[in-house]
Tab-separated table of C-alpha atoms in Angstrom:
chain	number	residue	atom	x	y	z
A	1	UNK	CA	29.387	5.302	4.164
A	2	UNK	CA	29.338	8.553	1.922
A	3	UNK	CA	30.987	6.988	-0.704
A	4	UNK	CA	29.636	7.106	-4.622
A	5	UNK	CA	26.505	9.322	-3.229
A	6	UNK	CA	25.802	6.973	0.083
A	7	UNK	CA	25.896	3.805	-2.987
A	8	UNK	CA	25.496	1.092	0.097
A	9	UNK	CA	22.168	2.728	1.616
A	10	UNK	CA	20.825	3.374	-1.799
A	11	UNK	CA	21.255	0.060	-2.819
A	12	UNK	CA	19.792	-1.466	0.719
A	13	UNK	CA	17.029	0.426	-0.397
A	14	UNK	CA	16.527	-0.874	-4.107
A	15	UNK	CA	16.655	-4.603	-2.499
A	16	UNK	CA	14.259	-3.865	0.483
A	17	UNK	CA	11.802	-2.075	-1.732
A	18	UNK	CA	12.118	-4.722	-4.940
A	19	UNK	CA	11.294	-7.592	-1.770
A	20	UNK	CA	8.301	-5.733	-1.282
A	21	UNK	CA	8.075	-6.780	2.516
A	22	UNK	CA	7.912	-3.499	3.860
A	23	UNK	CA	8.283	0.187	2.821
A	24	UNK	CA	11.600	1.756	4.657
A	25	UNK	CA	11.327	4.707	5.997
A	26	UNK	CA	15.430	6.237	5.971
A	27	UNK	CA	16.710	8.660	8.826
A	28	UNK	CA	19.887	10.510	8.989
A	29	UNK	CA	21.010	13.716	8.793
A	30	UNK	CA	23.041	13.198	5.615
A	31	UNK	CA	21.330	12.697	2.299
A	32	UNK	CA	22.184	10.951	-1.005
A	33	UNK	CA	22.203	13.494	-3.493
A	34	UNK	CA	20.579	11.353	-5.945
A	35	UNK	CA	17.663	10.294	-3.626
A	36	UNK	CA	17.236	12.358	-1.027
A	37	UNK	CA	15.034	10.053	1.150
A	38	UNK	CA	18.269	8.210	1.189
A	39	UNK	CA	19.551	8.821	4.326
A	40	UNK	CA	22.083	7.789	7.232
A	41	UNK	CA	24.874	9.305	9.658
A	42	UNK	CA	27.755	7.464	7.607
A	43	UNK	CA	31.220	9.865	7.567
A	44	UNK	CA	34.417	9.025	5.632
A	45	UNK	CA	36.861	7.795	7.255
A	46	UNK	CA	34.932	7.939	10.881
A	47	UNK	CA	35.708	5.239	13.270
A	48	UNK	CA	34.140	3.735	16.820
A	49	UNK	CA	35.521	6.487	18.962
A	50	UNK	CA	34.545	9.524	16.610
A	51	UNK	CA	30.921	8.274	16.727
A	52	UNK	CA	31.231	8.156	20.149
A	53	UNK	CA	32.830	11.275	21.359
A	54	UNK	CA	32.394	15.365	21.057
A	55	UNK	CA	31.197	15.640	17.476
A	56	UNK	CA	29.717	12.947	16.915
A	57	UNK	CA	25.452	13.573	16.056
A	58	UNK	CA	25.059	11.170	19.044
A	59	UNK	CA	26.832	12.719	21.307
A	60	UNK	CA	24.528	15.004	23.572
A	61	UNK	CA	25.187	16.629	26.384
A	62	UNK	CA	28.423	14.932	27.257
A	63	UNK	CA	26.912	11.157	26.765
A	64	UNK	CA	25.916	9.344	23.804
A	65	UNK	CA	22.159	9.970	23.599
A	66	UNK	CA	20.050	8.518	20.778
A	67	UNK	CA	16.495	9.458	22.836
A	68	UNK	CA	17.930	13.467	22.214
A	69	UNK	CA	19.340	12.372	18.595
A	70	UNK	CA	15.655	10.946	17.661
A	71	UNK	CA	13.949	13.940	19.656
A	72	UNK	CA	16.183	16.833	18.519
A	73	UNK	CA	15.855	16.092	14.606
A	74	UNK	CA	12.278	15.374	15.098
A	75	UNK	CA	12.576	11.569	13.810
A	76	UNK	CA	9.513	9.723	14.623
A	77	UNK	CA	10.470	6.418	15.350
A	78	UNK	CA	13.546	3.953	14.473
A	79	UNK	CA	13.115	-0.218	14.766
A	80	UNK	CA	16.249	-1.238	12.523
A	81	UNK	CA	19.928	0.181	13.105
A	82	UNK	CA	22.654	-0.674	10.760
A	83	UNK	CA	25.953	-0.488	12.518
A	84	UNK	CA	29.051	-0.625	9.523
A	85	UNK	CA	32.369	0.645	11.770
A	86	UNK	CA	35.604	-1.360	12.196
A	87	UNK	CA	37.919	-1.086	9.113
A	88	UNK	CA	39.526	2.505	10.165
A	89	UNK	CA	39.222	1.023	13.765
A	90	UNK	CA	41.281	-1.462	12.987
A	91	UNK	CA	44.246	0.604	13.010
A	92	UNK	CA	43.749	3.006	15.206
A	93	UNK	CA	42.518	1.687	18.245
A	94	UNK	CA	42.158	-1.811	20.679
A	95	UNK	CA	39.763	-4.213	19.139
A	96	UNK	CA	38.942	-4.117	23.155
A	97	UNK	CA	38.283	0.096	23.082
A	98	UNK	CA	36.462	-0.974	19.539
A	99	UNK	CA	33.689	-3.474	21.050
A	100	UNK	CA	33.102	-0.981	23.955
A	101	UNK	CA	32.237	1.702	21.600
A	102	UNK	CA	29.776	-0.395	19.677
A	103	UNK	CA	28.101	-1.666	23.351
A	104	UNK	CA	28.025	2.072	23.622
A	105	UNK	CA	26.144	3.325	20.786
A	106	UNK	CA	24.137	0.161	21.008
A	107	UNK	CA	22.950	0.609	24.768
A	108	UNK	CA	22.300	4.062	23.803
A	109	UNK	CA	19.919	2.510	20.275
A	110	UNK	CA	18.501	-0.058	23.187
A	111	UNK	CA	17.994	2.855	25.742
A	112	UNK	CA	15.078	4.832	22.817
A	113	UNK	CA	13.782	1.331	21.987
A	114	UNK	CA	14.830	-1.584	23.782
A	115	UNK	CA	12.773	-3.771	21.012
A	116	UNK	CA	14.932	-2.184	17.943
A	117	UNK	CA	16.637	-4.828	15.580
A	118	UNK	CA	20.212	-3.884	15.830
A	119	UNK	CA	22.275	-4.930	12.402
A	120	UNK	CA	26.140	-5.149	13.124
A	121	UNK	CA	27.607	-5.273	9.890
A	122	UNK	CA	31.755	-6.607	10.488
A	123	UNK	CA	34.669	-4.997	9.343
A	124	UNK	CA	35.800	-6.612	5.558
A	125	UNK	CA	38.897	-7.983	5.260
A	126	UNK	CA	40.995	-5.968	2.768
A	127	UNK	CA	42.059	-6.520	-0.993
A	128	UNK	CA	45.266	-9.057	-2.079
A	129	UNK	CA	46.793	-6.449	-3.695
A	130	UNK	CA	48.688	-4.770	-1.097
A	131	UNK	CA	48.818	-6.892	1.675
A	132	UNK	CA	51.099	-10.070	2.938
A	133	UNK	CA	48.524	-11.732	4.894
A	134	UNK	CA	49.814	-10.392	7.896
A	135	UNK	CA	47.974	-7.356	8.601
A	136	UNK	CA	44.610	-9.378	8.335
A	137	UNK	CA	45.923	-12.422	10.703
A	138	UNK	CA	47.099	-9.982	13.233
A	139	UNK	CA	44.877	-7.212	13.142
A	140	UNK	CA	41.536	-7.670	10.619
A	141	UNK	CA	40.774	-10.972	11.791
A	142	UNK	CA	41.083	-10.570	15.332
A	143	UNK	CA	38.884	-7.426	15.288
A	144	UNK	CA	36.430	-9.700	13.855
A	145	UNK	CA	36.801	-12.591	16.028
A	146	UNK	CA	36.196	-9.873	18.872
A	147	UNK	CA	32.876	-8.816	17.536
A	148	UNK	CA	31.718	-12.349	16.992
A	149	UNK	CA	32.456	-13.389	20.585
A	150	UNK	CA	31.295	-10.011	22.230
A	151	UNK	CA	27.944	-9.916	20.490
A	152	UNK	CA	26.691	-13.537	19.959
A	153	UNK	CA	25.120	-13.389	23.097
A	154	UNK	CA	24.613	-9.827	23.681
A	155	UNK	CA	20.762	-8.735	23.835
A	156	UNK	CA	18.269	-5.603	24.756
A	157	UNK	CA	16.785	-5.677	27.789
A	158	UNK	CA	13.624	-6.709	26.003
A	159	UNK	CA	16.091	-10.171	24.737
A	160	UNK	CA	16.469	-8.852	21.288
A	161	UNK	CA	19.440	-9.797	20.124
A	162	UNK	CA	22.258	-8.113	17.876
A	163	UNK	CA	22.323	-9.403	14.343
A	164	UNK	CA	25.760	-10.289	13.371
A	165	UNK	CA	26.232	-9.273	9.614
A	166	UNK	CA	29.385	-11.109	8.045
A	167	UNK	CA	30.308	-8.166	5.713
A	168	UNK	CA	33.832	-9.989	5.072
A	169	UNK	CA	32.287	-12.739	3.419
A	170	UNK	CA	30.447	-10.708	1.300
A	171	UNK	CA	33.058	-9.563	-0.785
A	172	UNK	CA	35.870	-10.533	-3.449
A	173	UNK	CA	39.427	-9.796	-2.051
A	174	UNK	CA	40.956	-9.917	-5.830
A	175	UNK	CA	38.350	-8.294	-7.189
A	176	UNK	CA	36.252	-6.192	-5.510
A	177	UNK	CA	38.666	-3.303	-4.318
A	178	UNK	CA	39.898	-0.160	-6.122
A	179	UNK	CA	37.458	2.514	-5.425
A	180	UNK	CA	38.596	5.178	-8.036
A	181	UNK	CA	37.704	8.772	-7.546
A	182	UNK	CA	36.565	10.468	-10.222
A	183	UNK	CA	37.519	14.145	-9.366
A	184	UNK	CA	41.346	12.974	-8.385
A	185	UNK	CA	44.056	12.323	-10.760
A	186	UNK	CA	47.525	11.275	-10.739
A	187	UNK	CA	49.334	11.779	-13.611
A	188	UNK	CA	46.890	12.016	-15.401
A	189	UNK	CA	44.788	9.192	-14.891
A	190	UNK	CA	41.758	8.594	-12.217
A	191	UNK	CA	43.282	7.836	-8.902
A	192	UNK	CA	42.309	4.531	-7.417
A	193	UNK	CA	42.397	4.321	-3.606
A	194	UNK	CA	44.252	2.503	-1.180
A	195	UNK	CA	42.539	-0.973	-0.645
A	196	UNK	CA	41.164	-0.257	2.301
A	197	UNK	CA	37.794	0.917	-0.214
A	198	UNK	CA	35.627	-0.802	-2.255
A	199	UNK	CA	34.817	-0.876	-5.595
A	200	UNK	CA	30.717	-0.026	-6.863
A	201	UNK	CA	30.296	-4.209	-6.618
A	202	UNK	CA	31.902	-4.552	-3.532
A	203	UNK	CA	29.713	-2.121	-2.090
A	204	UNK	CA	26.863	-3.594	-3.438
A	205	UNK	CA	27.787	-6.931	-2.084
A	206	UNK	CA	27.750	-5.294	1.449
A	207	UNK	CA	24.351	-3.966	1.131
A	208	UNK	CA	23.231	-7.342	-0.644
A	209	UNK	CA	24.441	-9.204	3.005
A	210	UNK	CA	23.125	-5.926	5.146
A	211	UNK	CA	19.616	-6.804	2.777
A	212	UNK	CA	20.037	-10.354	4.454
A	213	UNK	CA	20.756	-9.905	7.742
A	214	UNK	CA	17.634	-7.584	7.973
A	215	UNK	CA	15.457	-10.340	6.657
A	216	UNK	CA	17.006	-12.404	8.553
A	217	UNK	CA	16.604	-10.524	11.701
A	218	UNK	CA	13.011	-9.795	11.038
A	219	UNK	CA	11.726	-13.474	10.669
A	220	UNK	CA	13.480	-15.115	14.008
């Protein structure tokens, strides 16, 4: 995600590096502003089928092509791939077209190096504010359940497996929404978002169970 300078990845960072397991190395063509070694493809607002489709930095020379991705930004190597996508999916599209996009960009990850650790974080769930419980039972949830079922089992051809992340459990639904932009206003007063965004500790929270699913990843 872009949001609050890329806040998620800089975090992720802060909790790999304080671990002291391993140095991370970050690629991406999009920087944090604040740490420029920060880095990652996140987009506002982007969803399964954008990152999979004419525009997308993936998409090379009509197919999603990570090998050309790697080759043409002159990245030397990637072994961990953190895949956040679903809540702007969840209302656009099938959660059916949605799991085919991820086995899409993840073939493509498994295609440059069938041994990388593939993160899959799941969409979150939405604040209580603004909704009636329906929306998440009908739509949210399912799109989950899809992603659980879909890649439980699902492995490279070298039998590494994806790494569910359960980014919904992460996070507070009464308190960790509201992401207020600083530079908007409405009447005066800092706009806060639709609750579809996170506030600074929800996205925190997401980075603290990203953080965990890479451990936990690393050591099975």
């Amino acid at each position: 995600t872009e949001i609050e300078d890329r806040l998620v990845t800089r975090t992720l960072k802060a909790l790999i590096t304080a671990n002291n397991s391993f140095i991370p190395t970050f690629i991406g063509t999009r920087a944090s502003t604040a740490d420029p070694s920060v880095k990652n493809e996140g987009r506002s607002s982007w969803d399964t089928d954008m990152f999979t489709k004419s525009g997308s930095p993936f998409f090379i020379g009509g197919v999603v092509n990570f090998s050309a991705y790697m080759a043409n930004n002159g990245f030397a190597a990637c072994d961990i791939a953190i895949i956040h996508l679903g809540s702007n999916d969840a209302y656009r599209i099938t959660k059916e077209a949605y799991e085919a996009n991820l086995k899409t960009l993840i073939t493509s990850l498994w295609a440059y190096n069938p041994n990388m650790e593939v993160i899959l974080s799941m969409p979150t769930l939405g604040s209580v504010k603004t909704s009636d419980g329906n929306y998440i039972k009908t739509i949210t949830v399912p799109f989950i359940e899809q992603a659980k079922t879909g890649f439980v089992s699902y492995s490279s051809p070298n039998s590494v497996p994806v790494t569910l992340c359960p980014s919904y459990m992460a996070v507070n639904r009464a308190r960790d929404w509201g992401y207020v932009f600083p530079t908007e206003q409405r009447d005066g007063q800092p706009f806060v978002y639709d609750s579809m965004h996170l506030n600074s500790t929800g996205y925190t929270r997401i980075a603290d169970m990203m953080f965990s699913a890479i451990m936990y990843a690393l050591n099975n």
